[in-house]
Short mmCIF file of C-alpha atoms in Angstrom, two decimals:
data_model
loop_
_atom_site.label_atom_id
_atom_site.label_comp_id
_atom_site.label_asym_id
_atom_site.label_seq_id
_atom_site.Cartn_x
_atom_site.Cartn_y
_atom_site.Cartn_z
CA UNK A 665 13.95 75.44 227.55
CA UNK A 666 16.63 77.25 229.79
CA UNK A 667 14.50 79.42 231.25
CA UNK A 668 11.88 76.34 232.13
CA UNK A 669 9.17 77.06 229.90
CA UNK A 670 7.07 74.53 228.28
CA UNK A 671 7.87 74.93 224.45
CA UNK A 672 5.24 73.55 222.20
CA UNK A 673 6.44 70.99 220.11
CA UNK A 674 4.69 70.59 216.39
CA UNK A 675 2.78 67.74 215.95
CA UNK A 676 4.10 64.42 213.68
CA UNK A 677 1.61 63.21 211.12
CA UNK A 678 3.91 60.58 210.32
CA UNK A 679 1.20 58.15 211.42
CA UNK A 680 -1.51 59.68 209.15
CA UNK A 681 1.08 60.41 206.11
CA UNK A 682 2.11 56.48 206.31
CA UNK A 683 -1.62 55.74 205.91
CA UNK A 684 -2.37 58.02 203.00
CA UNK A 685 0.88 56.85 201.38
CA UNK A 686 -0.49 52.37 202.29
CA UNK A 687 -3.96 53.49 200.83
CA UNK A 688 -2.07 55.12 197.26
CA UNK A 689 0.40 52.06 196.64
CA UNK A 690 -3.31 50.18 197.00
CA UNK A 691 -4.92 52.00 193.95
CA UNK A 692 -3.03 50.54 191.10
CA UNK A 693 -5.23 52.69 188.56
CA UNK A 694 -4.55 56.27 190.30
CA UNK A 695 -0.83 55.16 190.55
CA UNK A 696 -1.22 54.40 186.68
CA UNK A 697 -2.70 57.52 185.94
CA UNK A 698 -0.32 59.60 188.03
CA UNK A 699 2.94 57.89 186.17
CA UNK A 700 0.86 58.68 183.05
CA UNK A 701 0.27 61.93 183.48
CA UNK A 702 2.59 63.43 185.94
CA UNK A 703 5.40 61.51 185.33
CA UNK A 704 6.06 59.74 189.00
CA UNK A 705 7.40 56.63 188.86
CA UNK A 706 5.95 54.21 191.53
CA UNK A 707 9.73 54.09 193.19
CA UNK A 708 9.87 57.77 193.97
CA UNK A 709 5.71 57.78 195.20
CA UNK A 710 7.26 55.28 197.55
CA UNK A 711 10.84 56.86 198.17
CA UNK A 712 8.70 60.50 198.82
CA UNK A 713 6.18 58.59 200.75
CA UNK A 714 2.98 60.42 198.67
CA UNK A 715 -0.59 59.20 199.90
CA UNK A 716 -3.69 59.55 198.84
CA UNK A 717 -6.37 61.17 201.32
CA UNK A 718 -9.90 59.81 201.55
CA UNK A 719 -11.56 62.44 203.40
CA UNK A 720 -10.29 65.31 200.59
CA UNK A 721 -9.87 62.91 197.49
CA UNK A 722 -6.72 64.45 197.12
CA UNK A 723 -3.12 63.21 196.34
CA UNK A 724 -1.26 64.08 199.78
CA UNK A 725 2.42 65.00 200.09
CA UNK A 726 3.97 65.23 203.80
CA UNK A 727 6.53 67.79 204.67
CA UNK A 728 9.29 66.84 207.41
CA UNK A 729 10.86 69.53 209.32
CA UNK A 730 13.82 68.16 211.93
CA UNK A 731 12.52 64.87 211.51
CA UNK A 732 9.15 64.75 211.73
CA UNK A 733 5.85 65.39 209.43
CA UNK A 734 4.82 68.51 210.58
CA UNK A 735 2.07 68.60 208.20
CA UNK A 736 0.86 66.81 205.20
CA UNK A 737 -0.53 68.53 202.09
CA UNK A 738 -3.28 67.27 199.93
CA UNK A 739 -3.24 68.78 196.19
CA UNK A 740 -5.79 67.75 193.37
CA UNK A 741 -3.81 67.71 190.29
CA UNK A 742 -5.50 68.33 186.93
CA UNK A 743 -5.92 65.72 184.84
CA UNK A 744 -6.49 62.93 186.94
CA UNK A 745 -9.85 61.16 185.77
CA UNK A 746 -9.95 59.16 189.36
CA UNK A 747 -9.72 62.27 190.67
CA UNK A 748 -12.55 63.81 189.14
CA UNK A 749 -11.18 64.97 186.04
CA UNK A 750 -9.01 67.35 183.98
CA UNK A 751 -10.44 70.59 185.21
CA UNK A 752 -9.03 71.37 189.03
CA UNK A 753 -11.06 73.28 191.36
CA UNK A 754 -9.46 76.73 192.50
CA UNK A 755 -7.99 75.50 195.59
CA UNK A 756 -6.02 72.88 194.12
CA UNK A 757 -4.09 72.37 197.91
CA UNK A 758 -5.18 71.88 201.06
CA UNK A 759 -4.00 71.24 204.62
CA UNK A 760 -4.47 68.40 205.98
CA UNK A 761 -6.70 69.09 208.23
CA UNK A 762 -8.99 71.51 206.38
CA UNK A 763 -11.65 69.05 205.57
CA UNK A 764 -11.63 67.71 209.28
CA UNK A 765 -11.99 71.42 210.37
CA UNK A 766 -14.95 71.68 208.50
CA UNK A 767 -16.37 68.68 210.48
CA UNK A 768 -15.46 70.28 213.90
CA UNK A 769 -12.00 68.72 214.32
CA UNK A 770 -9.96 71.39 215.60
CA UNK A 771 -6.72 71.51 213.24
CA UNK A 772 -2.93 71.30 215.14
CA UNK A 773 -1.35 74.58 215.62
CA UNK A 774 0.64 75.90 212.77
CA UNK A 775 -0.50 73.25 210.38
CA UNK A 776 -1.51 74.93 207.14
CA UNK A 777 0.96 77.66 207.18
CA UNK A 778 3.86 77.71 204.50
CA UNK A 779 6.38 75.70 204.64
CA UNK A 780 9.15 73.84 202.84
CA UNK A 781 8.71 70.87 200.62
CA UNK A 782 12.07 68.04 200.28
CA UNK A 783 14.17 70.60 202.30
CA UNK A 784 15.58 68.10 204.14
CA UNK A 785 16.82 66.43 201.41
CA UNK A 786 18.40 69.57 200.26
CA UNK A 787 19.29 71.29 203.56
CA UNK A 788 23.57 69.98 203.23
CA UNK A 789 23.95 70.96 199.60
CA UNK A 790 25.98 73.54 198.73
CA UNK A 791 23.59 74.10 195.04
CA UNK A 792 19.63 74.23 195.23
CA UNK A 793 17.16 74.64 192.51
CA UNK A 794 13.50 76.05 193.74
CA UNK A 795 10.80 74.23 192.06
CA UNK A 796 7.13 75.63 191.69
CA UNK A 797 5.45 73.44 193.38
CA UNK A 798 5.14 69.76 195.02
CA UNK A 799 4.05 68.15 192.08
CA UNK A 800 7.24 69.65 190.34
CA UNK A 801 9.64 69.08 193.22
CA UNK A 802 8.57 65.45 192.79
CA UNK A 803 9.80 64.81 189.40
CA UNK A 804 12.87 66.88 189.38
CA UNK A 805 13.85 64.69 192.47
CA UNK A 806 13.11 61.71 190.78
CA UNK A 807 15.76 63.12 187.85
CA UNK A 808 18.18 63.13 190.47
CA UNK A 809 18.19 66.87 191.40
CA UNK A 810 18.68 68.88 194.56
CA UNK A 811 15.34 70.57 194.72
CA UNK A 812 12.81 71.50 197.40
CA UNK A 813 9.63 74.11 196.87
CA UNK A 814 7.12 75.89 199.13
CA UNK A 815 3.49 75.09 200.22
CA UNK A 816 0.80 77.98 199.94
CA UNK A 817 1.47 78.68 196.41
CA UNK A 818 4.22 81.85 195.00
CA UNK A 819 2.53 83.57 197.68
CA UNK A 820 3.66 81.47 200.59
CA UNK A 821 7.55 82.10 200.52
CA UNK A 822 8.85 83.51 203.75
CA UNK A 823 11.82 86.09 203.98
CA UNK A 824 13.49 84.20 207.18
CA UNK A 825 13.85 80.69 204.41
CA UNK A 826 16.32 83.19 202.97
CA UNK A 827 18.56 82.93 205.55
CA UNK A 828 18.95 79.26 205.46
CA UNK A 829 20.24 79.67 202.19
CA UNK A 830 22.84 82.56 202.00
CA UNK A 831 25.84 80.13 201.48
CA UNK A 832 24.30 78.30 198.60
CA UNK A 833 23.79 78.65 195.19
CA UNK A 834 19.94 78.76 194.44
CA UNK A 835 18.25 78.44 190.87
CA UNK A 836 15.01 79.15 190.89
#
């Protein structure tokens, strides 16, 4: 910066979110049942580049911010028989890295904390709409609508997002 400090710059999981999203287009039977059941076409798992995480057994979602994936989100939805069934455990989503912190793999800093989901598809439109959720976002983006959510559940909005909207029209 101007002042000649080192700032540190987030980490991209682009790598890791282009392997979850190779090992999802390779399980025709959880693509199946996530068309079937949440409505995703196979086009906009590609076009939104969703994976499917191993390690967590969990449907993943990356978030870009300025270009990069600053972190990648892996939700269980309910429902999903490959998945383990209808019945979703409390913690439905997860950071990426919280099941590699539990095996001693110290997680990126700031990964986990809220952020915003499809905002940079949204970011130049003058009209919003504010999903609940990922799994939500998803399909009202593959309708063709300017949406974006939140990670960390309701709870997770943050009062400075606010002022990257005050010239546009939000619908929540």
């Amino acid at each position: 910066d101007a002042l000649g400090l080192q700032v540190a710059q987030p980490w991209d999981l682009r790598d890791e979110a282009e392997e979850c999203h190779a090992r999802l287009m390779g399980l025709d039977l959880l693509l199946d049942e996530l068309q079937s059941v949440r409505g995703w076409t196979r086009e906009t798992m590609e076009s939104m580049m969703i994976g499917y995480d191993d390690v967590s057994h969990r449907v993943t979602f990356p978030i870009v911010e300025h270009g990069i994936v600053a972190d990648v989100r892996c939700y269980l939805p309910g429902g999903i028989l490959s998945l383990g069934g209808a019945i979703a455990p409390e913690s439905k989503n997860l950071p990426w890295y919280a099941q590699r912190f539990a095996r001693g793999q110290k997680p990126p800093i700031n990964h986990g904390k809220p952020r915003l989901y499809n905002w940079e598809a949204c970011k130049d439109l003058d009209t919003v709409i504010a999903a609940e959720g990922e799994p939500d976002c998803v399909l009202a983006a593959q309708d063709g609508l300017p949406v974006f959510t939140w990670t960390c559940g309701c709870d997770g909005w943050r009062a400075h997002w606010a002022d990257q909207m005050r010239a546009k029209h939000v619908f929540i």
